[in-house]
Coordinates of C-alpha atoms in Angstrom, one line a residue:
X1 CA 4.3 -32.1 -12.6
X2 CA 2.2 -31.2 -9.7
X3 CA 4.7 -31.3 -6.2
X4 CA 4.1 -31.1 -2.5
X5 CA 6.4 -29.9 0.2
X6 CA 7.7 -32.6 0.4
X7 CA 8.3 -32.9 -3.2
X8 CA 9.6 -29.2 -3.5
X9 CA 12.3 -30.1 -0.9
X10 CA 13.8 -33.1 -2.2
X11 CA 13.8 -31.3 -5.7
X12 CA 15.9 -28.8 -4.0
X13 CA 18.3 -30.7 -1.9
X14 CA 19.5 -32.3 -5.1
X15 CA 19.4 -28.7 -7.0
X16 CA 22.3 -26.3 -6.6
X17 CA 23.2 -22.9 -8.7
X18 CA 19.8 -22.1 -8.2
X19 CA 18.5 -18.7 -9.3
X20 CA 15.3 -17.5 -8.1
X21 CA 13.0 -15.3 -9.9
X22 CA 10.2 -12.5 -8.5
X23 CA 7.0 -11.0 -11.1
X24 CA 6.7 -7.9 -12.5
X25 CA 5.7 -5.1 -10.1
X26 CA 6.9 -7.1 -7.3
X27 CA 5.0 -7.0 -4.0
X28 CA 5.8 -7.7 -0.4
X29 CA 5.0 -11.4 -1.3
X30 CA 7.2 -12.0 -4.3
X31 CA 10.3 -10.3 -2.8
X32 CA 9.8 -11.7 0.8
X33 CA 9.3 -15.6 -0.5
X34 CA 12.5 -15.0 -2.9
X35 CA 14.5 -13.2 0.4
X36 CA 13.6 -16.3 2.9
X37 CA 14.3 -19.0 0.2
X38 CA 17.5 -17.2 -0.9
X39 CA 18.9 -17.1 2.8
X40 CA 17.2 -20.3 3.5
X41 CA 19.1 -22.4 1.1
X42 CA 22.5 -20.6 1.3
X43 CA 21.7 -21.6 5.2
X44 CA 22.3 -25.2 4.1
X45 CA 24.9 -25.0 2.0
X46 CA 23.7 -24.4 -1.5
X47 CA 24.7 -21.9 -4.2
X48 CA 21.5 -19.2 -4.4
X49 CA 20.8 -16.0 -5.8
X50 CA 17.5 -13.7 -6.9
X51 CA 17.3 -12.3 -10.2
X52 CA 17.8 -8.7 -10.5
X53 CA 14.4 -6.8 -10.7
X54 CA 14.4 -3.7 -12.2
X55 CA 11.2 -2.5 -11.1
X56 CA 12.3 -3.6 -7.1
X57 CA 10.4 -0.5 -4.6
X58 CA 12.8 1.0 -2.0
X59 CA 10.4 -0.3 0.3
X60 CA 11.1 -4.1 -1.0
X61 CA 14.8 -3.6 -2.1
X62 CA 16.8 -5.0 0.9
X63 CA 15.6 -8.4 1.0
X64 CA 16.7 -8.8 -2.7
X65 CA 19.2 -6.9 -3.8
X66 CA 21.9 -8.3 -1.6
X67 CA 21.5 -11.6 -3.3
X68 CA 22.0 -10.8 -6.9
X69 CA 24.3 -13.0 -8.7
X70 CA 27.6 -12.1 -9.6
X71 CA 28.7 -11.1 -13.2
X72 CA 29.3 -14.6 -15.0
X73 CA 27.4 -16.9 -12.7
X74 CA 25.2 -19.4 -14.7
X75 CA 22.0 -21.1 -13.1
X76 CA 21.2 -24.8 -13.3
X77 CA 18.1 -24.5 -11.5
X78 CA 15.0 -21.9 -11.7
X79 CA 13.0 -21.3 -9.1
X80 CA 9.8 -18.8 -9.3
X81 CA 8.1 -17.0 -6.5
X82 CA 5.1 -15.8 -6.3
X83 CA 5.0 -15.8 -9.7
X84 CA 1.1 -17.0 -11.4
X85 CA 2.2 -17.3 -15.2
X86 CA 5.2 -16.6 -17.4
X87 CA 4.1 -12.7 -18.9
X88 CA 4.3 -11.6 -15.4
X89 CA 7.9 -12.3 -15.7
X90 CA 10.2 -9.0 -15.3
X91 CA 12.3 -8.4 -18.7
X92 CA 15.5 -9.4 -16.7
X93 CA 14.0 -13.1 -16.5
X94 CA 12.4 -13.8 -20.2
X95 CA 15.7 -15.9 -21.1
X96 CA 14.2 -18.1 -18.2
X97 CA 10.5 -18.6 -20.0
X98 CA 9.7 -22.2 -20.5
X99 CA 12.9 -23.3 -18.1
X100 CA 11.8 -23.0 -14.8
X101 CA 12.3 -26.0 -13.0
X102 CA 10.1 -25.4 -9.6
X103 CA 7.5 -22.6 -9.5
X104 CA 5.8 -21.9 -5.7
X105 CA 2.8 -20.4 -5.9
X106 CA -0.8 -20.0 -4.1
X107 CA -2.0 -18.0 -7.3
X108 CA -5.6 -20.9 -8.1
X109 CA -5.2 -19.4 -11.9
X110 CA -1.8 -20.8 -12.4
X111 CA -1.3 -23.0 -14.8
X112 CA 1.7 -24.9 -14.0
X113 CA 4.2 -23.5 -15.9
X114 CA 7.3 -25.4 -14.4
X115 CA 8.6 -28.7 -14.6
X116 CA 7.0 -29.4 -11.0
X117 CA 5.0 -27.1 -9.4
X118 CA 4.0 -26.4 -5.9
X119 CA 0.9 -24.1 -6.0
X120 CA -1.4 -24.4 -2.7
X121 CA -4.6 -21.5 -3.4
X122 CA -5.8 -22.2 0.0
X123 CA -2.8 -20.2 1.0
X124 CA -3.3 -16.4 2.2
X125 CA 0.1 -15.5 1.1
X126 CA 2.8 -17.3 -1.3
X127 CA 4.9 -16.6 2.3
X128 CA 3.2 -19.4 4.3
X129 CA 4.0 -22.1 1.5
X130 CA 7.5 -20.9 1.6
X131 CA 7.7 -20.6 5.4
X132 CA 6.7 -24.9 5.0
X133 CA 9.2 -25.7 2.7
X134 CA 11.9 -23.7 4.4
X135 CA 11.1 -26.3 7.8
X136 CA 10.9 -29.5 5.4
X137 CA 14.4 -28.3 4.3
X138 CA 15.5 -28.1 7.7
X139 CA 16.5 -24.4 7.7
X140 CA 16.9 -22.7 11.1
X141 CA 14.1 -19.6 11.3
X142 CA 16.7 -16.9 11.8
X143 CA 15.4 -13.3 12.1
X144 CA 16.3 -12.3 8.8
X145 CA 14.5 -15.3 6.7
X146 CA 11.2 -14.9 9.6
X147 CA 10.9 -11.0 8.4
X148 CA 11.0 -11.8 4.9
X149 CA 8.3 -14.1 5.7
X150 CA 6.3 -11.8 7.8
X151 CA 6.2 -9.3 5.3
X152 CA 5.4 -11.6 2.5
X153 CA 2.5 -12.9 4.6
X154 CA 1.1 -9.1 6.5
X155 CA 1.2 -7.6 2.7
X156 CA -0.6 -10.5 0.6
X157 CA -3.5 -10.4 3.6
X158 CA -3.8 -6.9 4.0
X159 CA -2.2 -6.7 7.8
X160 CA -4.4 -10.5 8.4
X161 CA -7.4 -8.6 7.6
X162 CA -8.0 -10.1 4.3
X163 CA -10.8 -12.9 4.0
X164 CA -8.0 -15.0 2.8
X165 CA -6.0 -14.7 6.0
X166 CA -6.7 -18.1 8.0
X167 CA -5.5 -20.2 11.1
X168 CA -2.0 -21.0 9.0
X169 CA -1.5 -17.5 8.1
X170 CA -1.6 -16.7 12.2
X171 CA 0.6 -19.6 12.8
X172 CA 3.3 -18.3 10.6
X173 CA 3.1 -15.0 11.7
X174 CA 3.6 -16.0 15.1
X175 CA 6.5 -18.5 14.4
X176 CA 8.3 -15.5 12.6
X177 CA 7.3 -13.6 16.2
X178 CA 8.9 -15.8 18.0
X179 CA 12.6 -15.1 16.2
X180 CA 12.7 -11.7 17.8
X181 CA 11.3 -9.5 14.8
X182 CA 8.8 -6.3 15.4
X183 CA 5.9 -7.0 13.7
X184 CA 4.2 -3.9 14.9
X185 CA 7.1 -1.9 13.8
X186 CA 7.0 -3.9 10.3
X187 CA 3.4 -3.3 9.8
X188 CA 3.4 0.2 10.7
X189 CA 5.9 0.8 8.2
X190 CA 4.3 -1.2 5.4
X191 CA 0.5 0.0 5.9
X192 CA 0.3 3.8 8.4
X193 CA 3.2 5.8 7.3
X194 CA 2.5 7.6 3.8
X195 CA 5.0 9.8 1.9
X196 CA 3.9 13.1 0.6
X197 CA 3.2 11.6 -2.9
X198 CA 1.7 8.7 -1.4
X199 CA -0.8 11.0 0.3
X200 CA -1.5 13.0 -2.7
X201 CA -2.3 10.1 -5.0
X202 CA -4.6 8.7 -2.5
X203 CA -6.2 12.2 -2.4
X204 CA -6.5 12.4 -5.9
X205 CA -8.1 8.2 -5.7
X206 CA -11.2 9.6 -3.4
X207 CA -11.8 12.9 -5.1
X208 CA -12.2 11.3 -8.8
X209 CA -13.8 8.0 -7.9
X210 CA -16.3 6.9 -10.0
X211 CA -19.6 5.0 -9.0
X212 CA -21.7 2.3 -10.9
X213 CA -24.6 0.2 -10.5
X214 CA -26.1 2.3 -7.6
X215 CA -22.7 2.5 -5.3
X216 CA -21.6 -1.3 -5.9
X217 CA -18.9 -0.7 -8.7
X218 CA -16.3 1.7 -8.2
X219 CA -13.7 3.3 -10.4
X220 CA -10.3 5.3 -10.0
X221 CA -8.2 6.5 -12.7
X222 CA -4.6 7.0 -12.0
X223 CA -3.1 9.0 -14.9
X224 CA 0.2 9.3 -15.8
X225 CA 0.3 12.6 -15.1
X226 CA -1.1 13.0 -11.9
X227 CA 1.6 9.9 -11.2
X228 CA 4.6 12.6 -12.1
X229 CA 2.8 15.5 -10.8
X230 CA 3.0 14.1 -7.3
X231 CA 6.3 12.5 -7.8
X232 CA 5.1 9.4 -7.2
X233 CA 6.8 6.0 -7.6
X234 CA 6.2 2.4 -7.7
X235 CA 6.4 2.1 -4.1
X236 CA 3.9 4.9 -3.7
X237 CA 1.5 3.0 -5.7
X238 CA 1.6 0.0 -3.9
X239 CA -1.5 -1.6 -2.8
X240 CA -3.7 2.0 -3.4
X241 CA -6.1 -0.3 -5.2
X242 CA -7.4 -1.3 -1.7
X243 CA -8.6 2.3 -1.3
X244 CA -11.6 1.4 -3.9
X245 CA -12.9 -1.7 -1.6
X246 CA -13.4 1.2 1.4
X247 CA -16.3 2.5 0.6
X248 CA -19.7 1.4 2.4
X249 CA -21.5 -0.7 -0.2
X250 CA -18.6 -1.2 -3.0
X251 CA -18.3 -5.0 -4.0
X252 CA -15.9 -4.3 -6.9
X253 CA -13.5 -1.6 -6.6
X254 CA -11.6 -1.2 -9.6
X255 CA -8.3 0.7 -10.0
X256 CA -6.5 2.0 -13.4
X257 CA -3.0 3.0 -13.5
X258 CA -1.4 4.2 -16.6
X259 CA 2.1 3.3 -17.0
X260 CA 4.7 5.6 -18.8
X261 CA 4.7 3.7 -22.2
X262 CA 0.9 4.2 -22.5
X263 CA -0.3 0.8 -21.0
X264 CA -2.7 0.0 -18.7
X265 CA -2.9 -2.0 -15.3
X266 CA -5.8 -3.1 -14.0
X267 CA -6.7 -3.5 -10.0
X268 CA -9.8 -5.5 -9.0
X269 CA -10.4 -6.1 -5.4
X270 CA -13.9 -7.2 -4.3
X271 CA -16.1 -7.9 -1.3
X272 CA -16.8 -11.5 -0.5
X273 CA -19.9 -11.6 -3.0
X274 CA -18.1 -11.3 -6.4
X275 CA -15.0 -12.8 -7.9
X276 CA -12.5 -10.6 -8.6
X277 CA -10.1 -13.6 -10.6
X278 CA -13.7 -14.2 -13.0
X279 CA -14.0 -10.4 -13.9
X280 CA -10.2 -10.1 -14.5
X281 CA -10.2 -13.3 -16.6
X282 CA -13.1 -11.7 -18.9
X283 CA -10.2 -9.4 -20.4
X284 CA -6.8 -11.6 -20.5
X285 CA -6.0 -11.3 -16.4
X286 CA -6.2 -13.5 -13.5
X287 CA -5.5 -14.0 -9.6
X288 CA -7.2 -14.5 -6.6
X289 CA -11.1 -14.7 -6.0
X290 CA -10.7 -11.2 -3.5
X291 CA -7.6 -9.8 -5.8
X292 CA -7.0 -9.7 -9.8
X293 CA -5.5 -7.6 -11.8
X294 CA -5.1 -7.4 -16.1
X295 CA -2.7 -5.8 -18.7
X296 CA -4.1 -3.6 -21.4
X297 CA -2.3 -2.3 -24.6
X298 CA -4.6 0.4 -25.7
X299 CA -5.5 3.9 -23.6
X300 CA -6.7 4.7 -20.5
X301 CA -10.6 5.4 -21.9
X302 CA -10.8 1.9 -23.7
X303 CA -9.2 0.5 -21.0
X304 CA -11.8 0.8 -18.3
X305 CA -14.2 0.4 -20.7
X306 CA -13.4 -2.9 -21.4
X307 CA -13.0 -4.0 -17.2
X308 CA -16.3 -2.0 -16.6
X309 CA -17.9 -4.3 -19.1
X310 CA -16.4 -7.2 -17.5
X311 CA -17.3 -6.5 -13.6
X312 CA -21.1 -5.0 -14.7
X313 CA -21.4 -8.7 -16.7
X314 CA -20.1 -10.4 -13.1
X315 CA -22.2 -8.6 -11.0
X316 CA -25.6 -9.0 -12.3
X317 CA -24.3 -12.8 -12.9
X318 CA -23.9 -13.3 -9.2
X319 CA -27.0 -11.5 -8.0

């Protein structure tokens, strides 16, 4: 059942033991909107806690590990964030598949997998619907719940120079401003400073990228063994499938990162003249018109094959 805000909030003032769950891989996004709700609701008196994620960054970490649940505690209400369909759950939250009882979103591929759902795609950032239902709850903006916002919001628009950053997006950043926090400090931290392994991998992106349909497709391959090489980690990894979209003349910039079991995730970022959630969709993925990604079983080789196939098909469609 489809909610609004308003909907959201009354399903939450009446909710309590709530546990609230982040995807797979979780982002700035995911872990910000579970952070702010957690601290917002506990702010007004309810019983709250974020399901441990097992693949949580260091970078992400501290606005959700402080709220896992204690040993025993049993939810009566689900709450997903972030989250645009039930296989992106992590493998800590599969009991909750099918029993989620609010899911906030601004993924447009989401299917509605809750009992109500709020999912707004003209969002930027899963952040700003939070940051809305956080003030229709009546929570207080402290500076701990505005810099879980900030980040979720900076990160899902790229630092607000995404195409999907708007007027709303500014107006949340600046509310979350006014509570004290650094955003220059925060965004410094989140998108100039590089680890070692971080600068390596993105070394290793320009050096190998691949080039199709005279300049307009490119490719990078991330193996598993240039991953370990460098010492790289999840939070290394994060967001390097921007690097792609860079180049002068790329509208699809693809990114392929094998993971240590074999698998395969796909990256698609595009320029404002393809659709990044059509070419993903071609192979079992989904997202955002500027941001997709896909799962594959097989190897690295069949792999980008397959999303190859899929973005050449999409770009000849839309020229």
């Amino acid at each position: 059942m489809t909610v609004d805000i308003a909907g959201a909030a009354a399903a939450l003032l009446a909710a309590d033991d709530i546990l609230i769950l982040t995807h797979r891989r979780p982002d700035g996004d995911t872990t910000g909107c579970a952070g702010a709700l957690c601290r917002g609701l506990r702010q007004i008196g309810k019983t709250a806690y974020i399901m441990e994620n097992p693949e949580i960054t260091r970078r992400y970490a501290p606005m959700i590990v402080p709220c896992r649940p204690p040993e025993g505690f049993v939810p009566r209400y689900i709450v997903s964030t972030d989250i645009a369909e039930e296989k992106l759950f992590p493998d800590t939250a599969a009991p909750y598949k099918g029993k989620v009882d609010l899911v906030i979103d601004h993924h447009g591929s989401n299917p509605g997998f809750g009992k109500k759902d709020l999912i707004r795609p003209d969002a930027g950032a899963c952040a700003e619907v939070l940051y809305d239902l956080l003030m229709a709850l009546g929570v207080q903006l402290t500076r701990e719940i505005a810099e879980c916002i900030y980040v979720g919001v900076s990160t899902d628009t790229g630092c607000f120079k995404y195409s999907n950053t708007t007027a709303h997006t500014h107006a949340v950043a600046a509310a979350c401003l006014t509570t004290g926090i650094d955003g220059g400090e925060i965004n410094r931290a989140l998108f100039e400073t590089k680890t070692m392994p971080r600068f390596q991998m993105e070394r290793i992106v320009f050096d190998t990228m691949a080039f199709y349909e005279d300049g307009a497709i490119a490719v990078a391959l991330l193996w598993r063994a240039d991953i370990d090489r460098t010492g790289a980690d999840m939070d290394d990894l994060d967001s390097i499938a921007s690097l792609t979209r860079q180049v002068e003349g790329v509208q699809i910039g693809i990114t392929l990162t094998e993971n240590k079991d074999g698998t395969v995730k796909v990256s698609v970022r595009t320029t404002k003249e393809m659709d990044a959630a059509a070419i993903c969709k071609k192979v079992g993925g989904g997202g955002h018109i500027r941001a997709a990604g896909a799962s594959f079983d097989c190897g690295m080789q069949e792999a980008c094959e397959a999303i190859l196939a899929a973005a050449r098909e999409q770009y000849h469609a839309a020229r």
